[in-house]
Short mmCIF file of N, CA and C in Angstrom, two decimals:
data_model
loop_
_atom_site.label_atom_id
_atom_site.label_comp_id
_atom_site.label_asym_id
_atom_site.label_seq_id
_atom_site.Cartn_x
_atom_site.Cartn_y
_atom_site.Cartn_z
N UNK A 34 166.22 -5.44 145.02
CA UNK A 34 166.92 -5.10 143.30
C UNK A 34 165.39 -5.54 142.78
N UNK A 35 165.52 -7.09 143.79
CA UNK A 35 164.36 -7.43 142.55
C UNK A 35 162.29 -6.02 143.05
N UNK A 36 162.70 -5.30 144.10
CA UNK A 36 161.30 -4.84 144.02
C UNK A 36 161.20 -3.92 142.36
N UNK A 37 162.43 -2.86 142.44
CA UNK A 37 162.67 -2.43 141.31
C UNK A 37 162.57 -2.92 140.40
N UNK A 38 163.11 -4.34 139.69
CA UNK A 38 162.44 -4.84 139.16
C UNK A 38 161.38 -4.89 138.55
N UNK A 39 159.90 -5.69 139.92
CA UNK A 39 159.41 -5.70 140.01
C UNK A 39 158.57 -3.89 139.26
N UNK A 40 158.71 -3.56 140.38
CA UNK A 40 158.16 -2.01 139.57
C UNK A 40 158.23 -1.28 138.34
N UNK A 41 159.54 -2.15 137.74
CA UNK A 41 159.22 -1.60 136.61
C UNK A 41 158.88 -2.31 135.24
N UNK A 42 159.00 -2.85 135.95
CA UNK A 42 158.07 -4.29 135.22
C UNK A 42 156.33 -3.80 134.72
N UNK A 43 155.76 -3.55 136.18
CA UNK A 43 154.09 -3.14 136.25
C UNK A 43 153.99 -2.12 135.80
N UNK A 44 155.29 -1.03 135.71
CA UNK A 44 155.53 0.73 134.95
C UNK A 44 155.45 -0.42 134.10
N UNK A 45 155.97 -0.85 133.26
CA UNK A 45 156.06 -0.22 131.73
C UNK A 45 155.32 -1.22 131.21
N UNK A 46 154.13 -2.70 132.32
CA UNK A 46 152.71 -3.72 131.42
C UNK A 46 151.37 -2.63 131.79
N UNK A 47 152.04 -1.35 132.99
CA UNK A 47 150.53 -0.55 132.94
C UNK A 47 151.03 0.80 131.98
N UNK A 48 151.85 1.09 131.54
CA UNK A 48 151.61 2.16 130.09
C UNK A 48 151.75 1.28 128.70
N UNK A 49 151.76 -0.47 128.55
CA UNK A 49 151.45 -0.98 127.32
C UNK A 49 149.81 -1.29 126.69
N UNK A 50 149.37 -1.35 128.20
CA UNK A 50 147.91 -1.35 128.62
C UNK A 50 147.47 0.20 128.23
N UNK A 51 147.57 1.26 128.63
CA UNK A 51 147.58 2.17 128.14
C UNK A 51 147.82 2.80 126.79
N UNK A 52 148.43 2.73 125.64
CA UNK A 52 149.10 3.13 125.10
C UNK A 52 147.89 1.69 123.62
N UNK A 53 147.75 0.82 124.56
CA UNK A 53 147.00 0.57 123.60
C UNK A 53 145.34 0.76 123.46
N UNK A 54 144.89 0.64 124.59
CA UNK A 54 143.47 1.55 124.89
C UNK A 54 143.62 2.46 124.12
N UNK A 55 144.68 3.94 124.24
CA UNK A 55 143.83 4.73 123.18
C UNK A 55 144.76 5.06 121.97
N UNK A 56 145.14 3.20 121.70
CA UNK A 56 145.56 3.44 120.15
C UNK A 56 144.63 2.52 119.42
N UNK A 57 144.28 1.67 120.16
CA UNK A 57 142.88 1.01 119.47
C UNK A 57 141.55 0.64 120.07
N UNK A 58 141.76 1.68 121.42
CA UNK A 58 140.13 1.69 122.22
C UNK A 58 138.86 2.46 120.99
N UNK A 59 139.05 2.85 120.80
CA UNK A 59 138.42 3.64 120.28
C UNK A 59 138.14 3.31 118.50
N UNK A 60 139.09 2.41 117.79
CA UNK A 60 138.89 2.20 117.26
C UNK A 60 137.81 1.41 115.62
N UNK A 61 137.40 1.20 117.13
CA UNK A 61 135.84 0.96 116.29
C UNK A 61 134.72 1.45 116.14
N UNK A 62 135.06 2.68 116.47
CA UNK A 62 133.98 4.24 117.08
C UNK A 62 134.54 5.06 115.34
N UNK A 63 135.74 4.90 114.97
CA UNK A 63 136.07 6.02 113.33
C UNK A 63 136.54 5.04 112.78
N UNK A 64 135.30 3.67 111.99
CA UNK A 64 135.71 2.66 111.59
C UNK A 64 133.86 2.93 110.92
N UNK A 65 133.97 3.45 109.28
CA UNK A 65 133.16 3.73 109.00
C UNK A 65 132.48 2.40 107.74
N UNK A 66 131.20 1.72 108.28
CA UNK A 66 130.49 0.85 107.57
C UNK A 66 129.13 1.62 106.75
N UNK A 67 128.75 0.99 105.70
CA UNK A 67 127.60 1.04 105.35
C UNK A 67 126.86 -0.05 105.00
N UNK A 68 125.09 0.13 104.80
CA UNK A 68 124.63 -1.14 104.35
C UNK A 68 124.44 -1.43 103.24
N UNK A 69 123.66 -2.04 102.98
CA UNK A 69 123.74 -2.57 102.15
C UNK A 69 122.04 -1.97 101.15
N UNK A 70 121.53 -2.37 100.14
CA UNK A 70 119.76 -2.05 100.35
C UNK A 70 118.82 -3.06 101.17
N UNK A 71 119.19 -4.85 101.24
CA UNK A 71 118.35 -5.08 101.48
C UNK A 71 118.86 -5.03 103.02
N UNK A 72 120.30 -4.88 103.91
CA UNK A 72 120.31 -4.66 105.35
C UNK A 72 119.20 -2.81 105.94
N UNK A 73 119.85 -1.83 104.77
CA UNK A 73 119.45 -1.06 105.08
C UNK A 73 117.20 -0.94 105.00
N UNK A 74 117.21 -1.75 103.97
CA UNK A 74 115.49 -2.28 104.52
C UNK A 74 115.43 -2.79 104.97
N UNK A 75 116.23 -3.86 106.20
CA UNK A 75 115.58 -5.44 106.71
C UNK A 75 115.88 -4.25 108.60
N UNK A 76 116.53 -3.27 108.11
CA UNK A 76 116.52 -2.55 109.48
C UNK A 76 116.32 -0.80 109.51
N UNK A 77 115.47 -0.74 108.55
CA UNK A 77 114.43 0.63 108.87
C UNK A 77 113.71 0.93 109.85
N UNK A 78 113.44 0.24 111.07
CA UNK A 78 113.03 0.87 112.23
C UNK A 78 114.27 1.70 113.11
N UNK A 79 116.12 0.49 112.72
CA UNK A 79 116.59 0.98 113.54
C UNK A 79 117.15 2.40 113.00
N UNK A 80 116.97 3.10 112.17
CA UNK A 80 117.11 4.12 111.66
C UNK A 80 115.99 5.05 111.20
N UNK A 81 115.38 5.46 112.39
CA UNK A 81 114.24 6.42 111.73
C UNK A 81 114.33 7.42 110.65
N UNK A 82 114.14 8.56 110.64
CA UNK A 82 113.20 9.97 109.79
C UNK A 82 114.46 10.96 110.69
N UNK A 83 115.52 10.95 109.47
CA UNK A 83 116.98 11.62 110.12
C UNK A 83 118.13 11.99 110.35
N UNK A 84 117.60 10.23 110.74
CA UNK A 84 119.05 9.61 111.66
C UNK A 84 119.88 8.83 110.44
N UNK A 85 121.27 9.16 110.36
CA UNK A 85 121.81 9.35 108.88
C UNK A 85 122.97 7.73 109.26
N UNK A 86 123.28 7.71 107.65
CA UNK A 86 123.67 6.65 108.10
C UNK A 86 124.38 6.94 106.24
N UNK A 87 125.09 5.63 105.84
CA UNK A 87 125.45 5.09 104.95
C UNK A 87 124.99 3.75 103.78
N UNK A 88 124.59 4.07 102.86
CA UNK A 88 124.29 2.84 101.46
C UNK A 88 124.43 2.76 100.99
N UNK A 89 125.17 1.70 100.63
CA UNK A 89 125.70 1.05 99.13
C UNK A 89 125.56 0.12 98.65
N UNK A 90 125.79 0.28 97.10
CA UNK A 90 125.43 -0.90 96.09
C UNK A 90 125.45 -0.29 94.87
N UNK A 91 125.14 -0.71 93.85
CA UNK A 91 124.71 -0.12 92.72
C UNK A 91 123.73 0.51 91.98
N UNK A 92 124.51 1.48 90.69
CA UNK A 92 123.49 2.12 90.34
C UNK A 92 122.61 1.18 89.72
N UNK A 93 121.36 1.81 89.67
CA UNK A 93 120.67 0.26 88.92
C UNK A 93 119.94 0.83 87.25
N UNK A 94 120.67 0.53 86.27
CA UNK A 94 120.82 0.48 84.59
C UNK A 94 119.92 1.74 85.08
N UNK A 95 118.62 2.82 83.77
CA UNK A 95 117.61 2.75 83.42
C UNK A 95 116.80 4.05 84.74
N UNK A 96 117.32 4.34 86.07
CA UNK A 96 116.94 4.24 87.06
C UNK A 96 117.38 6.37 86.71
N UNK A 97 117.69 6.71 86.24
CA UNK A 97 118.87 7.63 86.62
C UNK A 97 117.82 9.30 86.01
N UNK A 98 117.31 9.82 86.51
CA UNK A 98 116.77 10.62 86.94
C UNK A 98 117.41 11.93 87.34
N UNK A 99 117.13 13.57 86.53
CA UNK A 99 116.91 14.37 87.09
C UNK A 99 115.95 15.27 87.71
N UNK A 100 115.92 15.59 88.35
CA UNK A 100 113.99 16.26 88.89
C UNK A 100 114.58 17.90 89.42
N UNK A 101 113.55 17.86 89.66
CA UNK A 101 113.37 19.88 90.07
C UNK A 101 114.59 19.83 91.76
N UNK A 102 113.95 18.46 92.34
CA UNK A 102 114.70 18.43 93.19
C UNK A 102 116.21 17.32 94.04
N UNK A 103 116.01 17.05 92.42
CA UNK A 103 117.32 16.57 92.59
C UNK A 103 117.85 15.30 92.01
N UNK A 104 118.68 14.53 91.32
CA UNK A 104 119.18 13.91 91.20
C UNK A 104 118.22 12.12 91.24
N UNK A 105 117.38 11.13 90.71
CA UNK A 105 117.16 10.44 91.62
C UNK A 105 117.38 9.23 90.79
N UNK A 106 117.34 7.83 91.86
CA UNK A 106 118.20 6.85 91.15
C UNK A 106 117.76 5.79 92.32
N UNK A 107 118.25 4.14 92.30
CA UNK A 107 118.29 3.54 92.37
C UNK A 107 119.09 2.87 93.43
N UNK A 108 118.95 3.19 94.03
CA UNK A 108 120.80 1.60 94.06
C UNK A 108 120.31 0.66 94.92
N UNK A 109 120.26 -0.94 94.35
CA UNK A 109 120.63 -1.91 94.34
C UNK A 109 121.79 -2.88 94.86
N UNK A 110 121.60 -3.79 95.88
CA UNK A 110 122.00 -4.84 95.85
C UNK A 110 123.42 -5.44 95.15
N UNK A 111 122.19 -5.80 94.03
CA UNK A 111 122.76 -5.84 92.36
C UNK A 111 122.25 -5.20 91.19
N UNK A 112 123.31 -5.73 90.18
CA UNK A 112 122.88 -5.52 88.94
C UNK A 112 121.79 -6.13 88.59
N UNK A 113 121.05 -6.80 88.54
CA UNK A 113 120.62 -8.31 88.03
C UNK A 113 119.37 -7.89 89.13
N UNK A 114 118.70 -7.49 87.98
CA UNK A 114 116.81 -7.27 88.39
C UNK A 114 115.93 -8.14 89.28
N UNK A 115 115.32 -7.73 90.20
CA UNK A 115 114.39 -8.22 91.48
C UNK A 115 115.56 -8.06 92.97
N UNK A 116 116.77 -7.64 92.48
CA UNK A 116 117.87 -7.90 94.13
C UNK A 116 117.16 -6.00 94.85
N UNK A 117 117.16 -7.23 96.38
CA UNK A 117 116.37 -5.81 96.87
C UNK A 117 117.29 -4.43 96.24
N UNK A 118 116.64 -3.16 96.48
CA UNK A 118 117.52 -1.44 95.95
C UNK A 118 115.53 -0.46 96.97
N UNK A 119 116.39 0.45 96.75
CA UNK A 119 116.63 1.57 97.63
C UNK A 119 116.25 2.51 96.52
N UNK A 120 114.76 3.62 96.64
CA UNK A 120 115.40 4.72 96.32
C UNK A 120 115.63 6.11 96.85
N UNK A 121 117.00 6.47 96.21
CA UNK A 121 117.24 7.52 96.64
C UNK A 121 117.25 8.85 95.58
N UNK A 122 117.01 9.86 96.54
CA UNK A 122 117.22 11.13 96.37
C UNK A 122 118.59 12.59 96.13
N UNK A 123 119.59 12.36 95.60
CA UNK A 123 120.49 12.99 95.72
C UNK A 123 120.56 14.75 95.69
N UNK A 124 120.99 15.41 97.18
CA UNK A 124 120.72 17.11 97.34
C UNK A 124 121.66 17.79 96.88
N UNK A 125 123.58 16.17 96.53
CA UNK A 125 124.65 17.04 96.98
C UNK A 125 124.97 16.65 95.55
N UNK A 126 126.73 17.24 95.48
CA UNK A 126 127.88 17.30 94.01
C UNK A 126 127.86 15.35 94.15
N UNK A 127 127.81 16.45 92.19
CA UNK A 127 127.59 15.32 91.64
C UNK A 127 129.07 13.97 91.79
N UNK A 128 129.03 12.58 91.81
CA UNK A 128 130.26 12.29 92.12
C UNK A 128 130.84 12.06 90.55
N UNK A 129 132.18 12.56 89.92
CA UNK A 129 132.50 13.08 88.62
C UNK A 129 132.34 11.52 87.70
N UNK A 130 132.75 10.18 88.38
CA UNK A 130 132.93 9.21 87.73
C UNK A 130 131.23 8.23 87.69
N UNK A 131 130.25 9.15 88.25
CA UNK A 131 128.66 8.41 89.04
C UNK A 131 128.27 8.36 86.95
N UNK A 132 127.73 7.19 87.18
CA UNK A 132 126.38 6.93 85.76
C UNK A 132 126.48 4.89 85.90
N UNK A 133 124.95 5.25 85.92
CA UNK A 133 124.62 4.05 85.71
C UNK A 133 125.11 2.67 85.66
N UNK A 134 125.09 1.85 86.56
CA UNK A 134 126.22 0.78 86.74
C UNK A 134 126.59 0.20 87.60
N UNK A 135 127.29 1.61 87.96
CA UNK A 135 128.83 1.40 88.98
C UNK A 135 128.11 1.08 90.90
N UNK A 136 129.45 0.69 91.35
CA UNK A 136 128.92 0.89 92.50
C UNK A 136 129.18 2.43 93.52
N UNK A 137 128.28 2.86 93.89
CA UNK A 137 128.39 3.66 94.73
C UNK A 137 128.09 4.06 96.25
N UNK A 138 128.69 4.83 97.45
CA UNK A 138 128.24 4.71 98.00
C UNK A 138 127.35 6.20 98.97
N UNK A 139 126.15 6.29 99.05
CA UNK A 139 125.80 7.50 99.04
C UNK A 139 125.52 7.73 100.89
N UNK A 140 125.49 8.62 101.34
CA UNK A 140 125.10 9.09 102.88
C UNK A 140 123.80 10.21 103.79
N UNK A 141 123.09 10.17 104.35
CA UNK A 141 122.42 10.39 104.62
C UNK A 141 121.16 9.60 105.48
N UNK A 142 119.89 10.16 104.79
CA UNK A 142 118.70 9.48 106.00
C UNK A 142 117.64 9.47 105.44
N UNK A 143 116.97 8.35 106.01
CA UNK A 143 115.11 8.13 105.45
C UNK A 143 114.73 9.51 105.16
N UNK A 144 113.36 9.33 104.28
CA UNK A 144 112.36 10.46 104.02
C UNK A 144 110.85 9.79 103.66
N UNK A 145 110.36 9.34 104.38
CA UNK A 145 109.04 9.03 103.86
C UNK A 145 109.11 8.29 102.88
N UNK A 146 110.00 7.21 103.02
CA UNK A 146 110.31 5.88 102.29
C UNK A 146 111.20 5.89 101.14
N UNK A 147 112.20 6.90 101.24
CA UNK A 147 113.09 6.81 100.02
C UNK A 147 113.99 7.41 101.23
N UNK A 148 115.55 7.46 100.36
CA UNK A 148 116.84 7.65 101.26
C UNK A 148 117.38 9.01 100.81
N UNK A 149 117.11 9.86 101.35
CA UNK A 149 117.46 11.39 101.34
C UNK A 149 119.01 11.10 101.06
N UNK A 150 120.29 11.93 100.48
CA UNK A 150 121.65 11.43 100.62
C UNK A 150 121.93 13.34 100.00
N UNK A 151 122.85 13.52 100.51
CA UNK A 151 124.20 14.73 100.16
C UNK A 151 124.89 14.79 100.40
N UNK A 152 125.76 13.17 100.46
CA UNK A 152 127.15 12.58 99.73
C UNK A 152 127.15 11.60 99.27
N UNK A 153 128.24 11.32 98.34
CA UNK A 153 128.58 10.04 97.33
C UNK A 153 129.43 10.46 96.84
N UNK A 154 130.28 8.75 97.42
CA UNK A 154 131.32 8.28 96.82
C UNK A 154 131.18 7.18 96.55
N UNK A 155 131.76 6.99 94.51
CA UNK A 155 131.75 6.63 93.23
C UNK A 155 133.26 5.03 93.96
N UNK A 156 132.71 4.70 93.78
CA UNK A 156 133.42 3.20 94.03
C UNK A 156 133.99 3.12 92.10
N UNK A 157 135.83 2.46 92.47
CA UNK A 157 135.98 2.23 91.04
C UNK A 157 137.45 0.73 91.28
N UNK A 158 137.73 0.91 90.25
CA UNK A 158 138.82 -0.19 90.41
C UNK A 158 140.40 1.07 90.12
N UNK A 159 140.95 -0.12 90.56
CA UNK A 159 142.41 0.60 90.72
C UNK A 159 143.06 0.64 88.86
N UNK A 160 142.91 0.67 88.36
CA UNK A 160 143.27 0.61 86.76
C UNK A 160 143.01 1.90 86.11
N UNK A 161 143.67 2.90 86.24
CA UNK A 161 144.41 4.12 85.11
C UNK A 161 144.34 3.88 83.83
N UNK A 162 143.19 4.60 82.94
CA UNK A 162 143.36 4.63 81.17
C UNK A 162 143.26 6.50 81.22
N UNK A 163 144.19 6.27 81.07
CA UNK A 163 144.27 7.90 80.50
C UNK A 163 143.56 7.67 79.27
N UNK A 164 142.70 9.34 79.52
CA UNK A 164 142.57 9.54 78.18
C UNK A 164 142.78 9.71 76.40
N UNK A 165 142.19 9.23 75.91
CA UNK A 165 142.47 9.55 74.25
C UNK A 165 142.48 10.62 73.87
N UNK A 166 143.80 10.44 73.09
CA UNK A 166 144.45 11.24 72.47
C UNK A 166 143.63 11.11 71.13
N UNK A 167 143.72 12.39 70.18
CA UNK A 167 143.18 12.44 69.04
C UNK A 167 144.01 12.85 68.00
N UNK A 168 144.00 11.58 67.15
CA UNK A 168 145.41 11.60 65.80
C UNK A 168 145.51 12.72 65.60
N UNK A 169 146.95 12.43 65.57
CA UNK A 169 147.23 14.04 64.84
C UNK A 169 146.39 14.09 62.90
N UNK A 170 146.19 15.25 62.54
CA UNK A 170 145.53 15.63 61.60
C UNK A 170 146.20 15.48 60.85
N UNK A 171 145.94 15.67 59.53
CA UNK A 171 147.45 14.94 58.61
C UNK A 171 147.17 16.61 57.63
N UNK A 172 148.83 16.69 57.53
CA UNK A 172 149.34 17.43 56.82
C UNK A 172 148.50 18.04 55.36
N UNK A 173 148.01 18.86 55.37
CA UNK A 173 147.41 19.19 54.10
C UNK A 173 148.38 20.16 52.81
N UNK A 174 149.50 20.24 53.61
CA UNK A 174 150.66 21.34 52.55
C UNK A 174 151.60 20.58 51.31
N UNK A 175 152.16 21.23 50.62
CA UNK A 175 152.40 20.70 49.34
C UNK A 175 153.62 20.09 49.95
N UNK A 176 154.92 20.05 50.06
CA UNK A 176 156.13 19.74 50.40
C UNK A 176 156.58 19.80 49.46
N UNK A 177 157.62 21.01 48.50
CA UNK A 177 158.16 21.01 47.36
C UNK A 177 159.56 21.84 47.82
#
């Protein structure tokens, strides 16, 4: 009886380890990280031209320009002047909430000293504000 109990405990232990490995073993490979502009500049050699990664930061006010090549803007670590920044050329769909000063994550690769992206995610807060509804027009009719 002790022998079967020992085998059952060992079997349950092996099953628990296998379930743990299957559930959590590949978790790190599925997490998605992004680099800040300062990290992207520092690790430029680790990401040669063509190797994709995600870059996150704030769209620098005054840097957004529509060009024939795509949308050009600068992503910086902070909205303050002088913070590390990376020039971006975006060739994908534009996020609906995209605007200068907002947090953005772009995915792409280095090309000739600039970051070429084709995917954009805009960071926003959790506060929902419905669109403003126009005030009803006053009725100009005579009520007799």
